mmCIF file of C-alpha atoms in Angstrom:
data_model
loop_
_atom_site.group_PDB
_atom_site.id
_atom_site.type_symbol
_atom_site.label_atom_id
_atom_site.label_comp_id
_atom_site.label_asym_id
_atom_site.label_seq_id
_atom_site.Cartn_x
_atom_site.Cartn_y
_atom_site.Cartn_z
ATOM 1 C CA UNK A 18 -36.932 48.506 -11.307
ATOM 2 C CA UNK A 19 -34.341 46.638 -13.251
ATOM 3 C CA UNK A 20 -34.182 42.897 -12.915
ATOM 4 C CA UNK A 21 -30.381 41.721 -11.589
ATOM 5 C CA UNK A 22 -28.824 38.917 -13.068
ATOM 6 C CA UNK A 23 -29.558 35.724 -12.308
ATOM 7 C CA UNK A 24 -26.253 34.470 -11.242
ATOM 8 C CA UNK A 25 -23.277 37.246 -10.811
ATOM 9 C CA UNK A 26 -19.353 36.416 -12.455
ATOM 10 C CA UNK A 27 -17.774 34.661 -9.348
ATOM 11 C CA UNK A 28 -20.763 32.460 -9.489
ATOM 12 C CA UNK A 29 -20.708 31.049 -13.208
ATOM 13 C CA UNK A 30 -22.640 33.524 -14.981
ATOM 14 C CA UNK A 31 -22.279 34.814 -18.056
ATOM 15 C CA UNK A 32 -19.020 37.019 -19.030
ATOM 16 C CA UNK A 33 -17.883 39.234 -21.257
ATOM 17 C CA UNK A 34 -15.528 36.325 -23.384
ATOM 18 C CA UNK A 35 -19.212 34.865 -24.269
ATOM 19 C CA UNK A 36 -19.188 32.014 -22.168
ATOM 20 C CA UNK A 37 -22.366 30.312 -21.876
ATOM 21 C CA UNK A 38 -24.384 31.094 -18.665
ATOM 22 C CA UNK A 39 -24.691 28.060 -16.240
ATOM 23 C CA UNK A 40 -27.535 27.940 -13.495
ATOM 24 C CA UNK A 41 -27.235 26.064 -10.203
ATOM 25 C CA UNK A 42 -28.066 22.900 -12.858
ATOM 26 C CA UNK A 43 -26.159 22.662 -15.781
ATOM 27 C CA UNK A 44 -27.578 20.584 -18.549
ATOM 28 C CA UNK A 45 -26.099 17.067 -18.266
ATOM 29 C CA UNK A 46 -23.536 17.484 -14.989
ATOM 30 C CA UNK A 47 -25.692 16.849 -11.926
ATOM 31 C CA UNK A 48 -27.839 13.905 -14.092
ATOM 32 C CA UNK A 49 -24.836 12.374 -14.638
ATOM 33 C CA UNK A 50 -22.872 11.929 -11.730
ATOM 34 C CA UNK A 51 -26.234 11.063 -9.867
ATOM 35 C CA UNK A 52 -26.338 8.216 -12.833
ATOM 36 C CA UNK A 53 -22.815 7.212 -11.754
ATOM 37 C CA UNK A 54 -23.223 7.309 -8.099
ATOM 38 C CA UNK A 55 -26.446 4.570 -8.673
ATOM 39 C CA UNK A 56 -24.058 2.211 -10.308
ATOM 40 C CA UNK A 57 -25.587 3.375 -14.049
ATOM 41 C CA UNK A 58 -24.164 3.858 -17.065
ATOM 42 C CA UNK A 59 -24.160 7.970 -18.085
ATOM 43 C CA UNK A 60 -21.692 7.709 -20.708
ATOM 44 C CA UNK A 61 -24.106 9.589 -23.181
ATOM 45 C CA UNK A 62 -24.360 12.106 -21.307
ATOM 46 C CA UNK A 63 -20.539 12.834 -21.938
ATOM 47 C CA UNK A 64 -20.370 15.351 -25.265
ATOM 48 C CA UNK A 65 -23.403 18.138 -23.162
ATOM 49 C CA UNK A 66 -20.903 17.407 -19.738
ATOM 50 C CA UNK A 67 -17.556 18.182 -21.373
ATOM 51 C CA UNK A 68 -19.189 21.570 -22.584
ATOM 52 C CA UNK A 69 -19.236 22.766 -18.968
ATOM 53 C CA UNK A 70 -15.327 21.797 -18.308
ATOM 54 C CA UNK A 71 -14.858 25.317 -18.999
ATOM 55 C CA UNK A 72 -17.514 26.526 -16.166
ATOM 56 C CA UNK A 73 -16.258 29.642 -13.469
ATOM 57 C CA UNK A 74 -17.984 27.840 -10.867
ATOM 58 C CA UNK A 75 -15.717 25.850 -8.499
ATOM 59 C CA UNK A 76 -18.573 23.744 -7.809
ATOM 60 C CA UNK A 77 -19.975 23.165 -11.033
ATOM 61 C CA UNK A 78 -16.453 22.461 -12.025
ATOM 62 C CA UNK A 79 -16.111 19.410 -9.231
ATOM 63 C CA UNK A 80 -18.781 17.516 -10.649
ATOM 64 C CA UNK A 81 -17.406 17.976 -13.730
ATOM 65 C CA UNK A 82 -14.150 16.595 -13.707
ATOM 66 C CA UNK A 83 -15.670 13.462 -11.484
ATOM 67 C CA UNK A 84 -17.933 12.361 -13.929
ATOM 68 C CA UNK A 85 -14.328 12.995 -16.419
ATOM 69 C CA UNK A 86 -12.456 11.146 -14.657
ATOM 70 C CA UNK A 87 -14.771 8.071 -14.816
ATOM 71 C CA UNK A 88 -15.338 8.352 -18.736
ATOM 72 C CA UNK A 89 -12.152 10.328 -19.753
ATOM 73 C CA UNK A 90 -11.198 6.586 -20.952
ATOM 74 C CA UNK A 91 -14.047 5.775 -23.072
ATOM 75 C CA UNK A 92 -14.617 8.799 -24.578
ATOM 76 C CA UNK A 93 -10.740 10.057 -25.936
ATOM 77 C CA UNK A 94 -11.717 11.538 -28.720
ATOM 78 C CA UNK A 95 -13.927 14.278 -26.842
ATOM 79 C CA UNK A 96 -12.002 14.315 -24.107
ATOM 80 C CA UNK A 97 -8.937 15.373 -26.423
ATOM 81 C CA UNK A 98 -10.973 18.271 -27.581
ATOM 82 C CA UNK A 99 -10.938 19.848 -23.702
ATOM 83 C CA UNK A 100 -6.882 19.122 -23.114
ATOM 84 C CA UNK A 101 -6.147 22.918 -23.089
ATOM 85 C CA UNK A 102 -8.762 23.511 -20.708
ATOM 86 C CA UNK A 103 -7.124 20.924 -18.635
ATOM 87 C CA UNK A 104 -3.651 22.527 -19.009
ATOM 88 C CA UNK A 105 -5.245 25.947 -17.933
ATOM 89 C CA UNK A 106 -6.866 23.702 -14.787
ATOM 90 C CA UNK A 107 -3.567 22.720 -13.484
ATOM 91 C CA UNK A 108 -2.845 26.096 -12.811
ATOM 92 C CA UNK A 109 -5.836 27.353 -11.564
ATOM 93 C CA UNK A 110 -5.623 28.790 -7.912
ATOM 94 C CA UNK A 111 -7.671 26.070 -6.335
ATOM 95 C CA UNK A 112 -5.715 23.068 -5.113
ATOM 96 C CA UNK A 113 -8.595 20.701 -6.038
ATOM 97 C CA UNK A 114 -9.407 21.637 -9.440
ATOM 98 C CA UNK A 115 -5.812 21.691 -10.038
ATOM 99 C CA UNK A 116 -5.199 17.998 -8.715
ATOM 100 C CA UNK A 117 -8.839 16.952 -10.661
ATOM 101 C CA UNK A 118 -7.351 18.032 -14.114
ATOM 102 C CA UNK A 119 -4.542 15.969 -13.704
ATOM 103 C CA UNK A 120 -6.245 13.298 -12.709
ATOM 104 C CA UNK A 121 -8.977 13.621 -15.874
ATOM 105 C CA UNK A 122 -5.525 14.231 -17.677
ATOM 106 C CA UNK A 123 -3.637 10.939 -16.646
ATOM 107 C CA UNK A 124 -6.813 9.186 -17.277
ATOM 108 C CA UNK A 125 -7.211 10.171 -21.262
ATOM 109 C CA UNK A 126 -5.138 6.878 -22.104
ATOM 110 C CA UNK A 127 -3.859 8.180 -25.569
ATOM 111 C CA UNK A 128 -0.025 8.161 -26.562
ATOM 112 C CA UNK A 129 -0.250 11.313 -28.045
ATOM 113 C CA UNK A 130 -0.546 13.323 -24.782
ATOM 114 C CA UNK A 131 2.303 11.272 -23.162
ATOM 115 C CA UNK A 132 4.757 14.290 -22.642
ATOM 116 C CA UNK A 133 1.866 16.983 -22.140
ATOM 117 C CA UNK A 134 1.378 14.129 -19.005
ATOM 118 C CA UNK A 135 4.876 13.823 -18.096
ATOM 119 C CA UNK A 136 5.023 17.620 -17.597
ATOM 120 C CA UNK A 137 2.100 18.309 -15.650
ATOM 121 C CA UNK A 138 3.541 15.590 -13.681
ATOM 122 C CA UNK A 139 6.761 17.615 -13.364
ATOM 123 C CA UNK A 140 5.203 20.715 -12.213
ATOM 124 C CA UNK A 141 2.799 19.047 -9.921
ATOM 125 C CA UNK A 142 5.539 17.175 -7.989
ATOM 126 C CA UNK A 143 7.086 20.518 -7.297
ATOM 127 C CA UNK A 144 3.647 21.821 -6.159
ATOM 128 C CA UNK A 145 2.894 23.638 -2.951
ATOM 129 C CA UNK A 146 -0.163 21.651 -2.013
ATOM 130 C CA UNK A 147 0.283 18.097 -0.723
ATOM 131 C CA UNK A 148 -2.558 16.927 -2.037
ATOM 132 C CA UNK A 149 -1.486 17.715 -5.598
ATOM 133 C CA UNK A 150 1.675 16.294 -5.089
ATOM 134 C CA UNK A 151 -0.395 12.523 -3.889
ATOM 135 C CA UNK A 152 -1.964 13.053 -7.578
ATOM 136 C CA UNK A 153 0.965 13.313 -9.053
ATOM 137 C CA UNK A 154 2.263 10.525 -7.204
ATOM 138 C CA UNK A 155 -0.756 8.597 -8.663
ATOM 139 C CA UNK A 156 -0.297 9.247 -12.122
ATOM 140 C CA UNK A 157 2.820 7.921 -12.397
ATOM 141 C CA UNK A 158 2.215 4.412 -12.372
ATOM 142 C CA UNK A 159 -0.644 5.443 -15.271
ATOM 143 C CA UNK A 160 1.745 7.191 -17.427
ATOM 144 C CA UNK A 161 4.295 4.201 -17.035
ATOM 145 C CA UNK A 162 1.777 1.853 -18.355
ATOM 146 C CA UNK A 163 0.869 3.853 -21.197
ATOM 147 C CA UNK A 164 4.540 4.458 -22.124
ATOM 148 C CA UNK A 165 6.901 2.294 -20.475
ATOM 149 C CA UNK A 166 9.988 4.093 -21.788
ATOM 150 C CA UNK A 167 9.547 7.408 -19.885
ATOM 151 C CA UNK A 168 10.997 5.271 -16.986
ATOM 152 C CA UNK A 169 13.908 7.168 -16.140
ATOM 153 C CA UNK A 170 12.181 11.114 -15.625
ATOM 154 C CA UNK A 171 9.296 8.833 -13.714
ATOM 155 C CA UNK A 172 12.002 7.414 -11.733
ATOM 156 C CA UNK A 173 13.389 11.208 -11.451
ATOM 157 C CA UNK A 174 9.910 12.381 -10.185
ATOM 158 C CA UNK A 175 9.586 9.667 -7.311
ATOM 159 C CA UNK A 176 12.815 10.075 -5.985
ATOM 160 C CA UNK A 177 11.744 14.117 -5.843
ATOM 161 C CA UNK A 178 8.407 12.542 -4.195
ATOM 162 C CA UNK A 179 9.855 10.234 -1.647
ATOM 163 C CA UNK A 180 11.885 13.560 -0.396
ATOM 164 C CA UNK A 181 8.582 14.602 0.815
ATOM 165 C CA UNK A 182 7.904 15.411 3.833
ATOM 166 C CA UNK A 183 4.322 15.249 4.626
ATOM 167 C CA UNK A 184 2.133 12.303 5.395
ATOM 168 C CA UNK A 185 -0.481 12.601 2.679
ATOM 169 C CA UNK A 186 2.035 11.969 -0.221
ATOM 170 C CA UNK A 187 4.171 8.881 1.364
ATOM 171 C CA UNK A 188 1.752 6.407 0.817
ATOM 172 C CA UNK A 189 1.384 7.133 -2.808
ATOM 173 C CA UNK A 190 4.790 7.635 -3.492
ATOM 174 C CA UNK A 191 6.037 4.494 -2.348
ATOM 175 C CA UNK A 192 2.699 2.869 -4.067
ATOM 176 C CA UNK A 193 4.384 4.399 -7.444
ATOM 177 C CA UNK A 194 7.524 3.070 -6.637
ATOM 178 C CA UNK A 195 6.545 -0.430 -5.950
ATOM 179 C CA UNK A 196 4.920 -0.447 -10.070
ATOM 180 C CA UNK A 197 7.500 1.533 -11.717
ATOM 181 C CA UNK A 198 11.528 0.427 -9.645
ATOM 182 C CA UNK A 199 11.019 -1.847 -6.930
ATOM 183 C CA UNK A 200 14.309 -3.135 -7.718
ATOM 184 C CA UNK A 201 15.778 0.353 -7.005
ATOM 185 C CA UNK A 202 16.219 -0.054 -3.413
ATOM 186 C CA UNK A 203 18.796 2.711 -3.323
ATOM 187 C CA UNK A 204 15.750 5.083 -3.910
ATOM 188 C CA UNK A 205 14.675 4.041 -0.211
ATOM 189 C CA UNK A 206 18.256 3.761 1.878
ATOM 190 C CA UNK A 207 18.141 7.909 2.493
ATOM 191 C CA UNK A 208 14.217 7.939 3.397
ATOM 192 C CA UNK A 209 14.190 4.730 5.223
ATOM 193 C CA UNK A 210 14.323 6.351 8.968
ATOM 194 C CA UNK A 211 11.845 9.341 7.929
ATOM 195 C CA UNK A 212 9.131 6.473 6.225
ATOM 196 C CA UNK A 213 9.707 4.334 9.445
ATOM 197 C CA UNK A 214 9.008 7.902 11.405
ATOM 198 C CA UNK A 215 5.977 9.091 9.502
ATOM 199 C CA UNK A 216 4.384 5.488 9.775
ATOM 200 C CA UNK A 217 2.142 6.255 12.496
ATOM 201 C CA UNK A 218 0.546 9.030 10.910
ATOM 202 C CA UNK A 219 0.087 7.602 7.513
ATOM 203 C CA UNK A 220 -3.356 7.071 6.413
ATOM 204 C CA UNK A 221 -4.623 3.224 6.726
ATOM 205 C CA UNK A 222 -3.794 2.306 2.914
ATOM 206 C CA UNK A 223 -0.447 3.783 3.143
ATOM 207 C CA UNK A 224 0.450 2.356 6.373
ATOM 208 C CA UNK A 225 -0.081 -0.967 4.583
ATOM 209 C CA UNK A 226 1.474 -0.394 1.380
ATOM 210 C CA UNK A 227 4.545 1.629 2.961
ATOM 211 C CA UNK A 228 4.619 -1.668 5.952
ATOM 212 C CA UNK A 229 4.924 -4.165 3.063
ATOM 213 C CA UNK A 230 7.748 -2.395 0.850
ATOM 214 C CA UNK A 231 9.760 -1.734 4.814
ATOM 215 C CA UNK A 232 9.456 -5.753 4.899
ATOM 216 C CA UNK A 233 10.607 -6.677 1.642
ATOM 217 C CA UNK A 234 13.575 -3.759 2.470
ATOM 218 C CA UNK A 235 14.426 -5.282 5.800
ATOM 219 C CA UNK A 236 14.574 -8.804 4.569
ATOM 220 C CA UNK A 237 17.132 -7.797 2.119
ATOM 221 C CA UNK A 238 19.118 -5.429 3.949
ATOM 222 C CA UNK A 239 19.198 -6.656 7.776
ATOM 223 C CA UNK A 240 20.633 -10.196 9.324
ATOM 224 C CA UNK A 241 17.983 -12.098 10.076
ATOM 225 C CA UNK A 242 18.101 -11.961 13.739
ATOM 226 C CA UNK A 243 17.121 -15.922 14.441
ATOM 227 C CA UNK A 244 19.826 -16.860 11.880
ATOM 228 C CA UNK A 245 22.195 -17.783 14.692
ATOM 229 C CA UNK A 246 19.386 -19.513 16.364
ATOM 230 C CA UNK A 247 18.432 -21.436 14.378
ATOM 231 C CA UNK A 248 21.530 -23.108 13.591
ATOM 232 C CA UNK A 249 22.231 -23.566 17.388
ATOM 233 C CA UNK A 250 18.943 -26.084 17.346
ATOM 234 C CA UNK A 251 20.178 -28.018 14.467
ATOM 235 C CA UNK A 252 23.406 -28.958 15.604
ATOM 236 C CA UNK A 253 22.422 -30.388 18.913
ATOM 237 C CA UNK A 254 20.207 -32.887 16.629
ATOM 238 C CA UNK A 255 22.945 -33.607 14.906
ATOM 239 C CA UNK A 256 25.378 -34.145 17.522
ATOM 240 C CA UNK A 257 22.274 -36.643 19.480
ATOM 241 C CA UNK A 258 21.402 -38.874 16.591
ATOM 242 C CA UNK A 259 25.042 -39.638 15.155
ATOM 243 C CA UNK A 260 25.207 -41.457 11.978
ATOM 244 C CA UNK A 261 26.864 -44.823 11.405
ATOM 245 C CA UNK A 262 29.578 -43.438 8.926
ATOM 246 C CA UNK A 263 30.130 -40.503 12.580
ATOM 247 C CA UNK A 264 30.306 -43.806 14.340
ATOM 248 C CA UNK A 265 32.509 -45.771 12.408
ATOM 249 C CA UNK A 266 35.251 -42.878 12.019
ATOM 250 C CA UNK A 267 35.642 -43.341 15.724
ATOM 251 C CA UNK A 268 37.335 -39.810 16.001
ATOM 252 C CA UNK A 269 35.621 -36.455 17.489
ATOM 253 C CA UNK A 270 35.243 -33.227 15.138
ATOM 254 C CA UNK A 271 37.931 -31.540 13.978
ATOM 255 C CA UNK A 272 38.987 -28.280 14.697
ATOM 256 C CA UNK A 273 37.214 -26.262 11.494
ATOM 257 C CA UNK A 274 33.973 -28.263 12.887
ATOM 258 C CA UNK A 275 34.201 -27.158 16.064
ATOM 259 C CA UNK A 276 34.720 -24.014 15.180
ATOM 260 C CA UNK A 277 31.156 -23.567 13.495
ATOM 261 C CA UNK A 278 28.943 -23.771 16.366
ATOM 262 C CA UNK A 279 31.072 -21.183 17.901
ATOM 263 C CA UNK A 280 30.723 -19.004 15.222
ATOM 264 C CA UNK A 281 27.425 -19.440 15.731
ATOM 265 C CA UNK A 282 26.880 -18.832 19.063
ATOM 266 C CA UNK A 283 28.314 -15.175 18.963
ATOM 267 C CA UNK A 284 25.430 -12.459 20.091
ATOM 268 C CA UNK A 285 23.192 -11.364 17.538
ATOM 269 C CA UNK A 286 23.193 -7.130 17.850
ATOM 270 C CA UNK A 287 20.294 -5.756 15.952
ATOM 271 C CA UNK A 288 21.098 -2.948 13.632
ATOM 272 C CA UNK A 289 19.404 0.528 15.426
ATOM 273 C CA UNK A 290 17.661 0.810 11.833
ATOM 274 C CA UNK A 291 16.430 -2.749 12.429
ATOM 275 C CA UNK A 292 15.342 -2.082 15.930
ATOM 276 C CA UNK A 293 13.502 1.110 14.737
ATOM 277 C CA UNK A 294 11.181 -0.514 11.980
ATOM 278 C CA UNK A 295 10.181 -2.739 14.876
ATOM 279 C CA UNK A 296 9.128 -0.273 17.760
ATOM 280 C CA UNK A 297 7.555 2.253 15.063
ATOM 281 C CA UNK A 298 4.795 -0.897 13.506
ATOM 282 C CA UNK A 299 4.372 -1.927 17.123
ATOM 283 C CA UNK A 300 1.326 0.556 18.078
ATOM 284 C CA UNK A 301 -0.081 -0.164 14.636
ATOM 285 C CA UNK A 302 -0.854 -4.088 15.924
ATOM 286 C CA UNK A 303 -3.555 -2.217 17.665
ATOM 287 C CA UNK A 304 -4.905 -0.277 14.593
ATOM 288 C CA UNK A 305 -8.833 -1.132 13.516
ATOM 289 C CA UNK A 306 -7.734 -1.825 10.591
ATOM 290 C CA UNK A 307 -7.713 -5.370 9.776
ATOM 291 C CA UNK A 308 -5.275 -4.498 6.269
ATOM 292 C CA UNK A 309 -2.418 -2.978 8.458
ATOM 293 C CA UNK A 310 -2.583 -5.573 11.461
ATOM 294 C CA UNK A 311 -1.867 -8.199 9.237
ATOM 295 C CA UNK A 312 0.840 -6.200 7.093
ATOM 296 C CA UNK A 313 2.642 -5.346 10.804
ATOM 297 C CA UNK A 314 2.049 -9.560 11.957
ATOM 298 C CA UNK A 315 3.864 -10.159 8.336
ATOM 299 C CA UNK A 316 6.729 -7.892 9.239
ATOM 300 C CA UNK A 317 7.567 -8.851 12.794
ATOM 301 C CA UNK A 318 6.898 -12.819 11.420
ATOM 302 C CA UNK A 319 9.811 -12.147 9.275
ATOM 303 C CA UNK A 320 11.733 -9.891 11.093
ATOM 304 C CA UNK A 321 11.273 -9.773 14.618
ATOM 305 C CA UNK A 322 13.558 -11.475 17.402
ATOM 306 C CA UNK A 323 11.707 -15.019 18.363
ATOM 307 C CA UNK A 324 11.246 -13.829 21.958
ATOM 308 C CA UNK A 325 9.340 -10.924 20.469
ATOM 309 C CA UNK A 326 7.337 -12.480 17.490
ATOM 310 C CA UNK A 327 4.363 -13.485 20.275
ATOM 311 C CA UNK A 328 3.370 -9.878 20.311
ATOM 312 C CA UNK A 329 1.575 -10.351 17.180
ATOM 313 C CA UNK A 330 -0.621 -13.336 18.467
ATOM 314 C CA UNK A 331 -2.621 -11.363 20.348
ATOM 315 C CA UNK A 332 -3.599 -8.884 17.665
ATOM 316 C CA UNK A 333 -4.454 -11.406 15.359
ATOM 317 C CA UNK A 334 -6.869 -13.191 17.371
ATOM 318 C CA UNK A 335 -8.124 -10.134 18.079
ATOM 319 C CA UNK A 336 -8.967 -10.028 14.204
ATOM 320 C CA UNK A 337 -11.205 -12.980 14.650
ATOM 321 C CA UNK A 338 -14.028 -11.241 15.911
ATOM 322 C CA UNK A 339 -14.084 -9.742 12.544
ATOM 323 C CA UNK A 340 -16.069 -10.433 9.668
ATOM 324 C CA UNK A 341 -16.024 -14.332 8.161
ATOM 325 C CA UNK A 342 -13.645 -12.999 4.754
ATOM 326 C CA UNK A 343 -10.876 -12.070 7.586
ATOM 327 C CA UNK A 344 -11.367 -14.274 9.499
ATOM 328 C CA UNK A 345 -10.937 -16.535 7.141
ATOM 329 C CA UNK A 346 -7.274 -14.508 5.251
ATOM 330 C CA UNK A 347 -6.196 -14.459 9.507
ATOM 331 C CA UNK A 348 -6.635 -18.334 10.029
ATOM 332 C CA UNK A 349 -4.742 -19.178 6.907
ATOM 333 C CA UNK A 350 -2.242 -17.023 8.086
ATOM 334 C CA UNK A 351 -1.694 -18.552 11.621
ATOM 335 C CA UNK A 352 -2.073 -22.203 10.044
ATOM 336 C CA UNK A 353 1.093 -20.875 8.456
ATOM 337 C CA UNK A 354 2.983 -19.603 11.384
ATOM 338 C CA UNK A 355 2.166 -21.891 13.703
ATOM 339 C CA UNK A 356 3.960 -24.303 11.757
ATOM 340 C CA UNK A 357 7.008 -22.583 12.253
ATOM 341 C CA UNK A 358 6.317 -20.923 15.964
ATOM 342 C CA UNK A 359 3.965 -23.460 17.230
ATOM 343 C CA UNK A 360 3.672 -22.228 21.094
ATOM 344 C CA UNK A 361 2.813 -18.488 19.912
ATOM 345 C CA UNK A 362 -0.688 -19.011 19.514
ATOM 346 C CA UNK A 363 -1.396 -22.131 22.500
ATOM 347 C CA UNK A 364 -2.501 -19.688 25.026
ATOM 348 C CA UNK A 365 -5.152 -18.597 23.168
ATOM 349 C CA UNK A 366 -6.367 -22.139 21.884
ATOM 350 C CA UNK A 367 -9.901 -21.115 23.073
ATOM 351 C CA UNK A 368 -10.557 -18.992 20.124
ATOM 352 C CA UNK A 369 -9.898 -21.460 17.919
ATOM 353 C CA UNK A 370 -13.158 -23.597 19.079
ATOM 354 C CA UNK A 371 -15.286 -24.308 16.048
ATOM 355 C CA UNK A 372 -19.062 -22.406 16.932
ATOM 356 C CA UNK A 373 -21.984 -23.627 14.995
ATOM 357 C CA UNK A 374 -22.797 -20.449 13.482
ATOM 358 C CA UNK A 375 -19.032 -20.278 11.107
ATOM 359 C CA UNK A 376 -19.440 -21.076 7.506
ATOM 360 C CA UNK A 377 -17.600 -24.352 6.828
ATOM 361 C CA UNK A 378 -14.545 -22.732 5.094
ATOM 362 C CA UNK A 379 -13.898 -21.382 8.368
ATOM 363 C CA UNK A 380 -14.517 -24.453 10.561
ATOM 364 C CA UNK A 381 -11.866 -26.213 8.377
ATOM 365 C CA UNK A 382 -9.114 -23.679 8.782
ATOM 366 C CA UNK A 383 -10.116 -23.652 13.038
ATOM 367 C CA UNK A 384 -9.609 -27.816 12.714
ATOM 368 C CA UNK A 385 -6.189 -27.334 11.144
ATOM 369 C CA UNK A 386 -4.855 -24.838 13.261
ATOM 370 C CA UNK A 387 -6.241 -26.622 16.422
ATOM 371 C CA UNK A 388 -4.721 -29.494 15.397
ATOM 372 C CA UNK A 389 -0.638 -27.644 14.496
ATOM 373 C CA UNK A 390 -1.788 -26.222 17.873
ATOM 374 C CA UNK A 391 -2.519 -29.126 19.957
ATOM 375 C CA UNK A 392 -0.119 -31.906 18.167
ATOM 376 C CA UNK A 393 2.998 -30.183 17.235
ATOM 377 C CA UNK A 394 4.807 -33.410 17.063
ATOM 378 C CA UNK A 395 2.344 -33.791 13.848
ATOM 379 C CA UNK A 396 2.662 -30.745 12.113
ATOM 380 C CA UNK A 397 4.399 -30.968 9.557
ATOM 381 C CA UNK A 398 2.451 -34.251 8.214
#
């Protein structure tokens, strides 16, 4: 009885083209990205793993572009020997080994390759997977620090990306936009209401990074809706403690004075754009992330009506049950807004107490927000 083969075509084996035959082991690929996942260094390793880029099997073919993408860098020169396999990779029929060779491929940091890069960028913008599309949304800020002047088709590429409609490339596209054009604002007016929509859904890192380019957005395109208000406070001051040159004119204010304060006083009406930023974030003050409460508290801080800014009080004491690293980014935080809004955070003065068990960094931060809390008439000393 004839032996079979060891390990059939679909699995690896040996073909007809004379590729080599790999086993469930190939020499060098499983060593090394056990080496990497211990924290060691397996860069020797590289020259017997780049022989297997070529493998049939999918699996085989994971490893191997993992333990690329972590030396692609440090090893060009053999990595440059395997581009046309990577080329062939982008169009292979599996969605991750086609997103894995552009990754290896952005991360061969050689100006040479700079408009193979720029078109496998191209056609995986304009691919039908999603999660392609996030890797191509990820290479762009590479490729625009290894050539700065291939600006413009980048720019061309996340404006295609931001189109998107699907909540696994938003994040990443509006993380390349904030390296390459965050002046280009215009990029963001006709995909502001469908990033404030898809918000919810967004995973955790792109929920922050998405919340803090909406802020800086806002701030720049919205009246500030406690503009009005805040003038209103200072003219009363003004109008209590007169000044001796007020005094000595002996005459009331004239009529473009006058006029101010009434100019003033006209009701604020938030933009509907406005009001939607603010009830989309809203649920995410509850998230368990600690990254995307903050990034919401930062947003309504600077954007949100004063009657509704004490939402974000509660969530952030809620954050100081956390670990002592955020507690101690939350408490520098609220040292900072309770300067401005120094009865948001009184009702919940209790949490503030200083417990024998908090590292002194924290105790200090607890005394100076305690004391903005309790003496507001010292605050600002």
């Amino acid at each position: 009885m004839s032996a079979a083969p060891a390990y059939s075509e679909d699995k690896g084996g040996s073909s007809s083209l004379g590729e080599p035959e790999y086993g469930h082991d190939p020499k060098g690929v499983l060593p090394g990205n056990g080496m990497i996942a211990r924290g060691k260094n397996a860069s020797d390793l590289f020259p017997a793993v780049v022989k297997n880029v070529a493998c049939k099997n999918i699996e085989v073919k994971k490893l191997v572009y993992v333990y690329l993408v972590r030396y692609a860098e440090e090893q060009q020169d053999l990595a440059l020997l395997s581009i046309s396999t990577f080329q062939r990779g982008l169009k292979d029929p599996n969605q991750l080994i086609r997103a894995s060779a552009l990754r290896v491929l952005s991360s061969i940091r050689v100006p040479i390759i700079v408009p193979i890069m720029m078109l496998a960028i191209k056609e995986a913008a304009s691919d039908m997977s999603p999660y392609v599309r996030k890797t191509a949304a990820h290479a762009i800020p590479k490729l625009y620090s290894l050539d700065s002047d291939q600006k413009d088709q980048l720019i061309e590429v996340i404006e295609k990306l931001l189109a998107d409609k699907t909540t696994l490339v938003a994040g990443s596209v509006v993380m390349a936009f904030e390296e390459v054009c965050p002046e280009r604002i215009d990029l963001i007016h006709k995909n502001y209401r469908k990033l404030c929509n898809l918000l919810i859904d967004v995973e955790e890192w792109g929920q922050v990074v998405i919340i803090n380019m909406l802020t800086r957005y806002a701030r720049t395109q919205f009246l500030s809706p406690n503009k009005n208000e805040s003038l209103l406070e200072e003219n009363p001051e003004k109008a209590f403690y007169g000044s001796e040159e007020d005094e000595s004119k002996g005459s009331g204010p004239g009529p473009e004075e006058a006029a101010a304060p009434l100019a003033a006083r006209r009701p604020y009406i938030m933009d509907p754009d406005h009001r939607l930023l603010l009830r989309n974030t809203k649920p995410l003050l509850q998230s368990r992330s600690a990254a995307v409460v903050m990034a919401v508290a930062q947003l309504y801080f600077h954007l949100a009506p004063k009657a509704e800014v004490g939402v974000i009080a509660k969530a952030l004491v809620r954050l100081l049950r956390s670990h002592s690293e955020v507690q101690y980014v939350v408490l520098q935080n609220v040292a900072t807004m309770s300067i401005k809004r120094r009865g948001m955070f009184e009702p919940y003065l209790k949490s503030f107490y200083i417990r024998s068990t908090d590292p002194t960094q924290i105790k200090i931060l607890k005394v100076s927000d305690s004391f903005n809390l309790c003496c507001p008439l010292f605050s600002y000393l």
